[in-house]
Amino acid sequence: MEARLVEREHEWETLGDLLDSARRGRGRVAVISGAIAGGKTSLLECFTEHALSEGALVLEAAGSRAERYLPFGILRRILDSAAPLDPAVHAEATALLDAVSDRATDGEDAASAVESGMRVLPHVCASLLRIARDRTVVIAVDDVHHGDELSRAFLLCLARRVRQAGVLIVLTEAVRLLPAQLDFHAELKRQPNCTTLRLPLLSTEGTGRLLAGHFTGAAAQRLAADCQQATGGNPLLVKALLEDGLAALGDSEPFQPLRPAETFERAVLDCLHRGDPEMPAVARGIAVLGDACPPVLLSRITDVHVKTAELALQDLGRCGILRDGAFREAATRSAVLTATPPGALSALHQRAARLLHQEGAAALDVARHLLAARKPVEDWAIPVLQDAAEYALVEGDPELALSCGQLAVDSCPEGSLHTALKSRLVSIVWRSSPVAAESHLRQLSREFCAGRLTDRDLLHAVSCLAWMGEARQAAEEIRRLQSDADQARESGHPSAYEPGTLAAAQDWLCVISPPVRDVFATAEPADAAVPGPTRTPATGRLAGTAAHEMPDDAHVPAAEAMRTALRGGHGEAAVAEATRVLQRYHLSDRTLTPLVLAVLTLVYAGRLDLALTWIDRLLGECSAHNAPTWQAALGAVRAEVFLRQGDLPGAAAQARQSMSLISVQCWGVGVALPLGVLIEAETQMGNIDEAMSLLEQPVPETMLETRLGLHYLRARGRCHLATGRYHAALRDFLTCGELMQAWNMEAAEPAPWRLDAAEAWLAIGNVPRAREYVEQQRRSEAVPAGGRPRGALLFALARTSGDLAYRLKRLTEAVDALEQGEDRLQLARTLGELGSAYRAAGDFNRARMLVRKAWHVAKSCGAQPLCQEFTPGRGDGESAPVVAGREAEPPKEAEVLSEAEARVALLAARGHTNREIATKLYVTVSTVEQHLTRIYRKLKVKRRRDLPGRLWDLSLPGIA
C-alpha cells in the first residue's frame, strides 16, 4: 500500500465496501472529515483513481473559499465533468442554472434566488441519475464546506435520490464547520445511506512506517518519536520534514533527529492558509507572544473575537501545529514570523508590549517586544526599558541590557533623563568592551561639560575617561567646572555640581595620572604630597571641606587609601583604609575601578594574602555577571599578586587570561599592569623571545603618565637586564625614579627603582654607583622590620659590599626577613647568594645546602634561569637534585620527627612561609609555629635555613 494510505486502511476498506454497494444499485454517501492537512484530499484522490480503474464514472469538484458565493459553483464543475451527459440535456441544465444565477445577480433577494434554484435541482439530479442506469457514478467533492449554498442543496437533493441508484457520493469536510454549514451537515447525516469517516493524525508507529520507505527499519524506528514530536503526526508536516532530512543527509544514514528547514516551513504556512482566515492571524499572535497564552490576550493582540481565537487555537492543535497552546517547533514560529509583513509584525509587538505592561508582566518580557518592534517607544515604555536593562544584567545577559539601554536613549528626548540614560548605557557597554563605549563616552563628556550629569555620574565618567587615557582632557574640564562653580558661588547662583564632587574628581585624576596636577596648579592641589591644603587622616578629605560636601562614593576613600600606601611608612593605615572600601562597597559598574585600586593598595602595602582573598571574593561576584571587563581588571591584579609571590607560571597564565578577556584597545592605559606582569614573568622563566615579542606590542602613548605605567616600565627594564642590555635597563629604571620623584611617591612601590638601578650598575660593573643607589634607598624609606621590601634591601646591601662578613650578616638577615614574607623568588635568589658567600668563606657544606634549597625554591617558582644557576655540581661537584617523584629512602633526620612534624619540616625546608604551610596542611599558623619549635629542638638547629638539605628529598603523602 502506498505511503498516502498509511494508517488509512480502515477508511480505505470502508470506501471500497461503499463502492461495491453502489455497483449493486444501492447508492451511498460518504463524508470524510479530519484536521487541516490531515490526509483527506490524499485519501479522496487515491479512491477516485481506484474507482476509475474499476470502470466507474468519476465526477469531481472541489470547494473553494474564494468561490463560495458563486451560485452552483460545485454543481457546474460536476456537470462539466459529466462527459456521458447528452449535450442537449447539459445545455438545458446549464440554461436553468444561468437563469437562477442571473436573477440573483439582478438584485433579487437571496431567499427568492435560493427558492428558484431549488426548483431546478430535481431536473439536474434526474439527468445525473439517468447516467447511473448504465454505469456506476462516483461524485467526489473535496472541501465541501467551502461550497456555495445552492451546490450544497444540490448534493442534499441528490443524496435523497440515490438510495436506489448506482451512485456513490464522497465528500470531504473540515472538523469544525461554520454555522451556515451545520444545517447541511446535519441533514446529510440524517440520511440512512450516509457513512461518516474521521481521519486521525498519524501515530508514532504510522510515522515510523512512513519513514521506513526511505530509511532502514532501525533508523526509521529511531527517528519516529522525534518526528512525531515535531509534527504531531500531521501527514503534510511529516512528509515535509522527511524531505528536508533527505536533502540534508544525502546518502548518509541519519543518527540525529531530522531538522526542519524550508520545506517544513512552507508546509506550516500551507496548513495555516488552508484554515479559516483568522487562523494565520492567531498563529502570528502566538508567535509574537511566544509561550502558550490565554485566548483573551490573543484576541486583544490580534484584534480577533475571543471566541474565534479559541476556535482557531483548537484548529491549530488538531492539525498538530500546537501542543498545549504553544508551537511544537521553533522552526514553526520562525516560519510564521518570517511570513508576517514587517509593518504588521512591528504593530503586533507594540500592541503586545502595551497589553503585557497593562497586565503587569515582567519588565524583561515587555522589553523584548519593544525591541522586536524596532521603533522608538512611547514615554511609558522608557522606565520599563530601564528596569529591563538592570534585570538583564542580573541574569547575565549584557547584550539584552545594551539593546534596552540603547532603545531607551534613542527614544528619550534631550534632557536630564536622556543624560542619565546615556550614562547608564556607557556603564553597560563598559562591562563587555570599554572601547565600544568610547563613542557613547564622548557624547557623555559633552553632557558633563555642559553640567547636565548627576554628581555620581560625573565621577564615573571621569573614571572611564582616565581609563581610556584621557585624564588630561577630563582634568581640563573639571578645572573649568571648578572655575564656573566659583563664579556661581560669588554671584549667589547654584553651580552645576557640588564642590565636593569636583574635588573628588580632581583627587581621582591626580591619583591615577599624577601629571594632571599641572592642570590644577592654579587651584587647590588635590594630592596631599603637593604643598597646599592638608587632609584629615581618616577620610583624606580636603581640610576645610565640610563632611556633607564630600560625595558618598567609593572613588574618594579608594584614592586616599592608594595615596597613603604610596606615601611610605603608613602601610597599616593604607591597609585599614583599603579594607574599609572593600567592605563598604559591593562590586558594580561605578565601583569597579575604586575596588581594583583598593585591592592594589593592599598589594603595595605588602598584604598579598589579604589582597588575594578579596580578589577571589570579587571574582566570585563577577561569576554571577557576564562582565569580561570586571574579570579582566581583577584578574590583572591577581596576576600581580602571583608575580610578587614568586609564582611565575601562575602569574603568566593569569595575566594572559586577563588580556584575552578583552582586547588590548579595551584595556586603555590599564594594559600596563597585565602586560608588565606577563613580560616580567616570561623573562624570569627564561622565555626571552616571548618577552621581547610582548615588548613590541603597541601601548597607549599616555600609559606612562599613569602610576600603572610604572609596572610596564619596570618590567621592560627587567627584560633588558636579562638580555644584557644593561644601559637600556638602567634608563628604564631611572625613568621610573624620575617619575616617582616628580609624583612625590616616597614608597618603593610599585617600582623599587633604586634597587633595580643598583642591580643594573652591578651588571655594568660599576659597584660604587650601585652602592650609592642602595644607600639612597636605605635613607629614603622607613623600611618595615620584615617582609619583601626589607629582604630586597638587605640583599642589595650585601651584593654591593666587599666585606664578606658584612655580606653574610646582611644575607642572613635577608633570608630571615624573606622567610616571613611571601616572595619565594627573591628568597631563592637570596639563598643562592648566601650559599655563594659561604662558599667564599670556605664553608662548603653549608654552601651546598643553601644552594640546594635555592634550587628547589627557584624550581617551585618556575624560574628556569635561576635553576640553571643554582644547579648543584656546577660549582661544588655535587650531583643534580633528585627529580620529583623519584623513589628515595627517607633521610635519617625525618625518623626522629612525627608525621605531622615531618610534613611541616619538609614544607619549611622548601621555603614556604608559616602562613602557606598552614594553608596547605589545613592547620592554624600557631600550630605550625609549635611544630617548628619542636623540629628545631629535635634536629638541633636554630632556624629554618639550617634544616638539613636531605629533607628536600623527603616524599610524604599529600605533599607535592
PDB file of C-alpha atoms in Angstrom, residues 736-946:
ATOM      1  CA  CYS A 736      60.826  55.169  36.911  1.00  0.00           C
ATOM      2  CA  GLY A 737      62.735  57.071  39.557  1.00  0.00           C
ATOM      3  CA  GLU A 738      62.300  60.415  37.855  1.00  0.00           C
ATOM      4  CA  LEU A 739      58.564  59.873  37.534  1.00  0.00           C
ATOM      5  CA  MET A 740      58.123  58.647  41.096  1.00  0.00           C
ATOM      6  CA  GLN A 741      60.099  61.575  42.485  1.00  0.00           C
ATOM      7  CA  ALA A 742      58.153  64.020  40.358  1.00  0.00           C
ATOM      8  CA  TRP A 743      54.933  62.429  41.607  1.00  0.00           C
ATOM      9  CA  ASN A 744      56.073  62.531  45.263  1.00  0.00           C
ATOM     10  CA  MET A 745      55.923  58.758  45.652  1.00  0.00           C
ATOM     11  CA  GLU A 746      58.143  58.111  48.657  1.00  0.00           C
ATOM     12  CA  ALA A 747      57.487  54.365  48.950  1.00  0.00           C
ATOM     13  CA  ALA A 748      59.349  51.744  46.954  1.00  0.00           C
ATOM     14  CA  GLU A 749      56.080  50.744  45.323  1.00  0.00           C
ATOM     15  CA  PRO A 750      55.154  49.997  42.692  1.00  0.00           C
ATOM     16  CA  ALA A 751      58.758  50.046  41.385  1.00  0.00           C
ATOM     17  CA  PRO A 752      61.823  49.869  43.713  1.00  0.00           C
ATOM     18  CA  TRP A 753      63.743  51.787  41.130  1.00  0.00           C
ATOM     19  CA  ARG A 754      66.851  52.477  43.213  1.00  0.00           C
ATOM     20  CA  LEU A 755      67.416  48.776  43.892  1.00  0.00           C
ATOM     21  CA  ASP A 756      66.748  47.972  40.219  1.00  0.00           C
ATOM     22  CA  ALA A 757      69.208  50.667  39.157  1.00  0.00           C
ATOM     23  CA  ALA A 758      71.783  49.294  41.586  1.00  0.00           C
ATOM     24  CA  GLU A 759      71.391  45.852  40.007  1.00  0.00           C
ATOM     25  CA  ALA A 760      71.897  47.372  36.567  1.00  0.00           C
ATOM     26  CA  TRP A 761      75.063  49.193  37.748  1.00  0.00           C
ATOM     27  CA  LEU A 762      76.334  45.905  39.185  1.00  0.00           C
ATOM     28  CA  ALA A 763      75.759  44.244  35.826  1.00  0.00           C
ATOM     29  CA  ILE A 764      77.665  47.057  34.145  1.00  0.00           C
ATOM     30  CA  GLY A 765      80.457  46.603  36.705  1.00  0.00           C
ATOM     31  CA  ASN A 766      80.154  49.932  38.492  1.00  0.00           C
ATOM     32  CA  VAL A 767      79.887  48.792  42.122  1.00  0.00           C
ATOM     33  CA  PRO A 768      80.306  52.273  43.705  1.00  0.00           C
ATOM     34  CA  ARG A 769      77.347  53.647  41.749  1.00  0.00           C
ATOM     35  CA  ALA A 770      75.326  50.597  42.694  1.00  0.00           C
ATOM     36  CA  ARG A 771      76.199  51.079  46.362  1.00  0.00           C
ATOM     37  CA  GLU A 772      75.216  54.747  46.078  1.00  0.00           C
ATOM     38  CA  TYR A 773      71.700  53.893  44.934  1.00  0.00           C
ATOM     39  CA  VAL A 774      71.300  51.218  47.602  1.00  0.00           C
ATOM     40  CA  GLU A 775      72.298  53.670  50.289  1.00  0.00           C
ATOM     41  CA  GLN A 776      69.837  56.192  48.878  1.00  0.00           C
ATOM     42  CA  GLN A 777      67.109  53.564  49.175  1.00  0.00           C
ATOM     43  CA  ARG A 778      68.043  52.822  52.771  1.00  0.00           C
ATOM     44  CA  ARG A 779      67.927  56.539  53.693  1.00  0.00           C
ATOM     45  CA  SER A 780      64.774  57.358  51.693  1.00  0.00           C
ATOM     46  CA  GLU A 781      62.358  54.894  53.226  1.00  0.00           C
ATOM     47  CA  ALA A 782      61.460  53.666  56.666  1.00  0.00           C
ATOM     48  CA  VAL A 783      61.615  50.007  55.675  1.00  0.00           C
ATOM     49  CA  PRO A 784      59.397  47.700  57.737  1.00  0.00           C
ATOM     50  CA  ALA A 785      61.091  45.211  60.027  1.00  0.00           C
ATOM     51  CA  GLY A 786      60.257  42.164  57.901  1.00  0.00           C
ATOM     52  CA  GLY A 787      58.956  41.065  54.554  1.00  0.00           C
ATOM     53  CA  ARG A 788      59.679  41.683  50.932  1.00  0.00           C
ATOM     54  CA  PRO A 789      60.991  45.304  50.932  1.00  0.00           C
ATOM     55  CA  ARG A 790      63.408  44.711  53.795  1.00  0.00           C
ATOM     56  CA  GLY A 791      64.623  41.444  52.293  1.00  0.00           C
ATOM     57  CA  ALA A 792      65.248  43.090  48.916  1.00  0.00           C
ATOM     58  CA  LEU A 793      67.132  45.987  50.543  1.00  0.00           C
ATOM     59  CA  LEU A 794      69.333  43.690  52.641  1.00  0.00           C
ATOM     60  CA  PHE A 795      70.031  41.573  49.576  1.00  0.00           C
ATOM     61  CA  ALA A 796      71.158  44.675  47.667  1.00  0.00           C
ATOM     62  CA  LEU A 797      73.285  45.880  50.582  1.00  0.00           C
ATOM     63  CA  ALA A 798      75.057  42.530  50.677  1.00  0.00           C
ATOM     64  CA  ARG A 799      75.703  42.427  46.939  1.00  0.00           C
ATOM     65  CA  THR A 800      77.224  45.913  46.889  1.00  0.00           C
ATOM     66  CA  SER A 801      79.557  45.219  49.838  1.00  0.00           C
ATOM     67  CA  GLY A 802      83.069  43.851  49.527  1.00  0.00           C
ATOM     68  CA  ASP A 803      83.210  42.766  53.167  1.00  0.00           C
ATOM     69  CA  LEU A 804      82.455  39.026  53.320  1.00  0.00           C
ATOM     70  CA  ALA A 805      81.390  39.110  56.961  1.00  0.00           C
ATOM     71  CA  TYR A 806      79.084  42.032  56.253  1.00  0.00           C
ATOM     72  CA  ARG A 807      77.663  40.163  53.290  1.00  0.00           C
ATOM     73  CA  LEU A 808      76.997  37.032  55.357  1.00  0.00           C
ATOM     74  CA  LYS A 809      75.290  39.077  58.063  1.00  0.00           C
ATOM     75  CA  ARG A 810      73.091  41.024  55.669  1.00  0.00           C
ATOM     76  CA  LEU A 811      72.173  37.964  53.614  1.00  0.00           C
ATOM     77  CA  THR A 812      71.313  36.018  56.742  1.00  0.00           C
ATOM     78  CA  GLU A 813      69.050  38.868  57.840  1.00  0.00           C
ATOM     79  CA  ALA A 814      67.542  38.988  54.344  1.00  0.00           C
ATOM     80  CA  VAL A 815      66.731  35.272  54.442  1.00  0.00           C
ATOM     81  CA  ASP A 816      65.099  35.690  57.848  1.00  0.00           C
ATOM     82  CA  ALA A 817      63.014  38.581  56.547  1.00  0.00           C
ATOM     83  CA  LEU A 818      62.002  36.856  53.327  1.00  0.00           C
ATOM     84  CA  GLU A 819      61.058  33.651  55.101  1.00  0.00           C
ATOM     85  CA  GLN A 820      58.445  35.686  56.944  1.00  0.00           C
ATOM     86  CA  GLY A 821      57.117  37.079  53.672  1.00  0.00           C
ATOM     87  CA  GLU A 822      55.705  35.557  50.506  1.00  0.00           C
ATOM     88  CA  ASP A 823      58.237  36.417  47.783  1.00  0.00           C
ATOM     89  CA  ARG A 824      59.708  32.990  47.074  1.00  0.00           C
ATOM     90  CA  LEU A 825      61.600  34.178  44.012  1.00  0.00           C
ATOM     91  CA  GLN A 826      63.541  36.769  45.989  1.00  0.00           C
ATOM     92  CA  LEU A 827      64.062  34.129  48.690  1.00  0.00           C
ATOM     93  CA  ALA A 828      65.587  31.785  46.101  1.00  0.00           C
ATOM     94  CA  ARG A 829      67.975  34.478  44.867  1.00  0.00           C
ATOM     95  CA  THR A 830      68.954  35.373  48.427  1.00  0.00           C
ATOM     96  CA  LEU A 831      69.523  31.738  49.424  1.00  0.00           C
ATOM     97  CA  GLY A 832      71.706  31.264  46.362  1.00  0.00           C
ATOM     98  CA  GLU A 833      73.689  34.399  47.145  1.00  0.00           C
ATOM     99  CA  LEU A 834      74.079  33.297  50.751  1.00  0.00           C
ATOM    100  CA  GLY A 835      75.335  29.926  49.555  1.00  0.00           C
ATOM    101  CA  SER A 836      77.893  31.661  47.344  1.00  0.00           C
ATOM    102  CA  ALA A 837      79.020  33.756  50.303  1.00  0.00           C
ATOM    103  CA  TYR A 838      79.505  30.672  52.474  1.00  0.00           C
ATOM    104  CA  ARG A 839      81.427  29.005  49.675  1.00  0.00           C
ATOM    105  CA  ALA A 840      83.668  32.058  49.521  1.00  0.00           C
ATOM    106  CA  ALA A 841      84.110  31.713  53.283  1.00  0.00           C
ATOM    107  CA  GLY A 842      85.136  28.070  52.849  1.00  0.00           C
ATOM    108  CA  ASP A 843      82.029  26.531  54.449  1.00  0.00           C
ATOM    109  CA  PHE A 844      81.247  24.225  51.538  1.00  0.00           C
ATOM    110  CA  ASN A 845      78.723  22.005  53.354  1.00  0.00           C
ATOM    111  CA  ARG A 846      76.527  24.918  54.308  1.00  0.00           C
ATOM    112  CA  ALA A 847      77.019  26.418  50.863  1.00  0.00           C
ATOM    113  CA  ARG A 848      75.809  23.224  49.180  1.00  0.00           C
ATOM    114  CA  MET A 849      72.792  23.035  51.490  1.00  0.00           C
ATOM    115  CA  LEU A 850      71.769  26.635  50.813  1.00  0.00           C
ATOM    116  CA  VAL A 851      72.273  26.386  47.060  1.00  0.00           C
ATOM    117  CA  ARG A 852      70.266  23.192  47.066  1.00  0.00           C
ATOM    118  CA  LYS A 853      67.450  24.969  48.887  1.00  0.00           C
ATOM    119  CA  ALA A 854      67.723  27.874  46.466  1.00  0.00           C
ATOM    120  CA  TRP A 855      67.394  25.471  43.539  1.00  0.00           C
ATOM    121  CA  HIS A 856      64.220  23.908  44.946  1.00  0.00           C
ATOM    122  CA  VAL A 857      62.656  27.274  45.722  1.00  0.00           C
ATOM    123  CA  ALA A 858      63.515  28.544  42.240  1.00  0.00           C
ATOM    124  CA  LYS A 859      62.110  25.339  40.760  1.00  0.00           C
ATOM    125  CA  SER A 860      58.831  25.845  42.615  1.00  0.00           C
ATOM    126  CA  CYS A 861      58.705  29.396  41.209  1.00  0.00           C
ATOM    127  CA  GLY A 862      59.265  28.230  37.647  1.00  0.00           C
ATOM    128  CA  ALA A 863      62.419  30.372  37.376  1.00  0.00           C
ATOM    129  CA  GLN A 864      64.414  28.252  34.952  1.00  0.00           C
ATOM    130  CA  PRO A 865      67.413  30.616  34.648  1.00  0.00           C
ATOM    131  CA  LEU A 866      67.841  30.606  38.426  1.00  0.00           C
ATOM    132  CA  CYS A 867      67.551  26.823  38.488  1.00  0.00           C
ATOM    133  CA  GLN A 868      70.368  26.585  35.964  1.00  0.00           C
ATOM    134  CA  GLU A 869      72.438  28.995  38.019  1.00  0.00           C
ATOM    135  CA  PHE A 870      71.853  27.009  41.208  1.00  0.00           C
ATOM    136  CA  THR A 871      72.142  23.513  39.773  1.00  0.00           C
ATOM    137  CA  PRO A 872      74.322  21.529  42.198  1.00  0.00           C
ATOM    138  CA  GLY A 873      77.534  20.290  40.628  1.00  0.00           C
ATOM    139  CA  ARG A 874      78.222  23.438  38.670  1.00  0.00           C
ATOM    140  CA  GLY A 875      80.494  24.740  41.362  1.00  0.00           C
ATOM    141  CA  ASP A 876      80.824  22.217  44.113  1.00  0.00           C
ATOM    142  CA  GLY A 877      80.906  18.854  42.428  1.00  0.00           C
ATOM    143  CA  GLU A 878      77.560  17.678  43.758  1.00  0.00           C
ATOM    144  CA  SER A 879      75.203  15.687  41.590  1.00  0.00           C
ATOM    145  CA  ALA A 880      71.950  17.073  40.262  1.00  0.00           C
ATOM    146  CA  PRO A 881      68.972  17.238  42.615  1.00  0.00           C
ATOM    147  CA  VAL A 882      66.570  14.336  42.869  1.00  0.00           C
ATOM    148  CA  VAL A 883      63.735  14.680  40.399  1.00  0.00           C
ATOM    149  CA  ALA A 884      60.301  14.956  41.984  1.00  0.00           C
ATOM    150  CA  GLY A 885      58.642  11.570  42.153  1.00  0.00           C
ATOM    151  CA  ARG A 886      61.854   9.530  42.139  1.00  0.00           C
ATOM    152  CA  GLU A 887      61.918   6.939  44.872  1.00  0.00           C
ATOM    153  CA  ALA A 888      64.399   7.616  47.643  1.00  0.00           C
ATOM    154  CA  GLU A 889      64.908   6.279  51.088  1.00  0.00           C
ATOM    155  CA  PRO A 890      63.661   8.576  53.865  1.00  0.00           C
ATOM    156  CA  PRO A 891      66.508  10.636  55.346  1.00  0.00           C
ATOM    157  CA  LYS A 892      67.563   9.768  58.867  1.00  0.00           C
ATOM    158  CA  GLU A 893      66.660  13.250  60.065  1.00  0.00           C
ATOM    159  CA  ALA A 894      62.987  12.516  59.351  1.00  0.00           C
ATOM    160  CA  GLU A 895      62.992   9.398  61.532  1.00  0.00           C
ATOM    161  CA  VAL A 896      63.054  11.422  64.766  1.00  0.00           C
ATOM    162  CA  LEU A 897      60.072  13.524  63.657  1.00  0.00           C
ATOM    163  CA  SER A 898      56.415  12.635  63.870  1.00  0.00           C
ATOM    164  CA  GLU A 899      54.471  12.510  60.602  1.00  0.00           C
ATOM    165  CA  ALA A 900      52.917  15.924  61.251  1.00  0.00           C
ATOM    166  CA  GLU A 901      56.319  17.402  62.131  1.00  0.00           C
ATOM    167  CA  ALA A 902      57.882  15.857  59.033  1.00  0.00           C
ATOM    168  CA  ARG A 903      55.257  17.488  56.844  1.00  0.00           C
ATOM    169  CA  VAL A 904      55.883  20.890  58.373  1.00  0.00           C
ATOM    170  CA  ALA A 905      59.675  20.416  58.198  1.00  0.00           C
ATOM    171  CA  LEU A 906      59.532  19.456  54.520  1.00  0.00           C
ATOM    172  CA  LEU A 907      57.469  22.490  53.545  1.00  0.00           C
ATOM    173  CA  ALA A 908      59.604  24.807  55.659  1.00  0.00           C
ATOM    174  CA  ALA A 909      62.765  23.439  54.047  1.00  0.00           C
ATOM    175  CA  ARG A 910      61.261  24.147  50.635  1.00  0.00           C
ATOM    176  CA  GLY A 911      60.893  27.805  51.514  1.00  0.00           C
ATOM    177  CA  HIS A 912      57.203  28.066  52.307  1.00  0.00           C
ATOM    178  CA  THR A 913      56.117  30.658  54.861  1.00  0.00           C
ATOM    179  CA  ASN A 914      54.285  29.709  58.044  1.00  0.00           C
ATOM    180  CA  ARG A 915      51.027  31.008  56.584  1.00  0.00           C
ATOM    181  CA  GLU A 916      51.476  28.977  53.386  1.00  0.00           C
ATOM    182  CA  ILE A 917      52.273  25.829  55.402  1.00  0.00           C
ATOM    183  CA  ALA A 918      49.143  26.364  57.498  1.00  0.00           C
ATOM    184  CA  THR A 919      47.058  26.729  54.354  1.00  0.00           C
ATOM    185  CA  LYS A 920      48.471  23.608  52.713  1.00  0.00           C
ATOM    186  CA  LEU A 921      48.077  21.429  55.825  1.00  0.00           C
ATOM    187  CA  TYR A 922      44.731  22.930  56.964  1.00  0.00           C
ATOM    188  CA  VAL A 923      46.025  23.922  60.387  1.00  0.00           C
ATOM    189  CA  THR A 924      46.491  27.247  62.164  1.00  0.00           C
ATOM    190  CA  VAL A 925      49.646  29.364  61.965  1.00  0.00           C
ATOM    191  CA  SER A 926      50.071  28.857  65.702  1.00  0.00           C
ATOM    192  CA  THR A 927      50.149  25.069  65.211  1.00  0.00           C
ATOM    193  CA  VAL A 928      52.840  25.447  62.533  1.00  0.00           C
ATOM    194  CA  GLU A 929      54.946  27.586  64.880  1.00  0.00           C
ATOM    195  CA  GLN A 930      54.660  24.986  67.655  1.00  0.00           C
ATOM    196  CA  HIS A 931      55.708  22.211  65.268  1.00  0.00           C
ATOM    197  CA  LEU A 932      58.707  24.232  64.099  1.00  0.00           C
ATOM    198  CA  THR A 933      59.819  24.781  67.687  1.00  0.00           C
ATOM    199  CA  ARG A 934      59.865  21.015  68.297  1.00  0.00           C
ATOM    200  CA  ILE A 935      61.515  20.359  64.907  1.00  0.00           C
ATOM    201  CA  TYR A 936      64.355  22.789  65.667  1.00  0.00           C
ATOM    202  CA  ARG A 937      64.900  21.153  69.066  1.00  0.00           C
ATOM    203  CA  LYS A 938      64.905  17.567  67.682  1.00  0.00           C
ATOM    204  CA  LEU A 939      67.187  18.374  64.737  1.00  0.00           C
ATOM    205  CA  LYS A 940      69.349  20.698  66.860  1.00  0.00           C
ATOM    206  CA  VAL A 941      69.056  23.714  64.563  1.00  0.00           C
ATOM    207  CA  LYS A 942      68.171  27.326  65.331  1.00  0.00           C
ATOM    208  CA  ARG A 943      66.273  28.465  62.227  1.00  0.00           C
ATOM    209  CA  ARG A 944      64.628  27.046  59.110  1.00  0.00           C
ATOM    210  CA  ARG A 945      67.544  27.741  56.768  1.00  0.00           C
ATOM    211  CA  ASP A 946      69.588  25.345  58.930  1.00  0.00           C
TER     212      ASP A 946
END
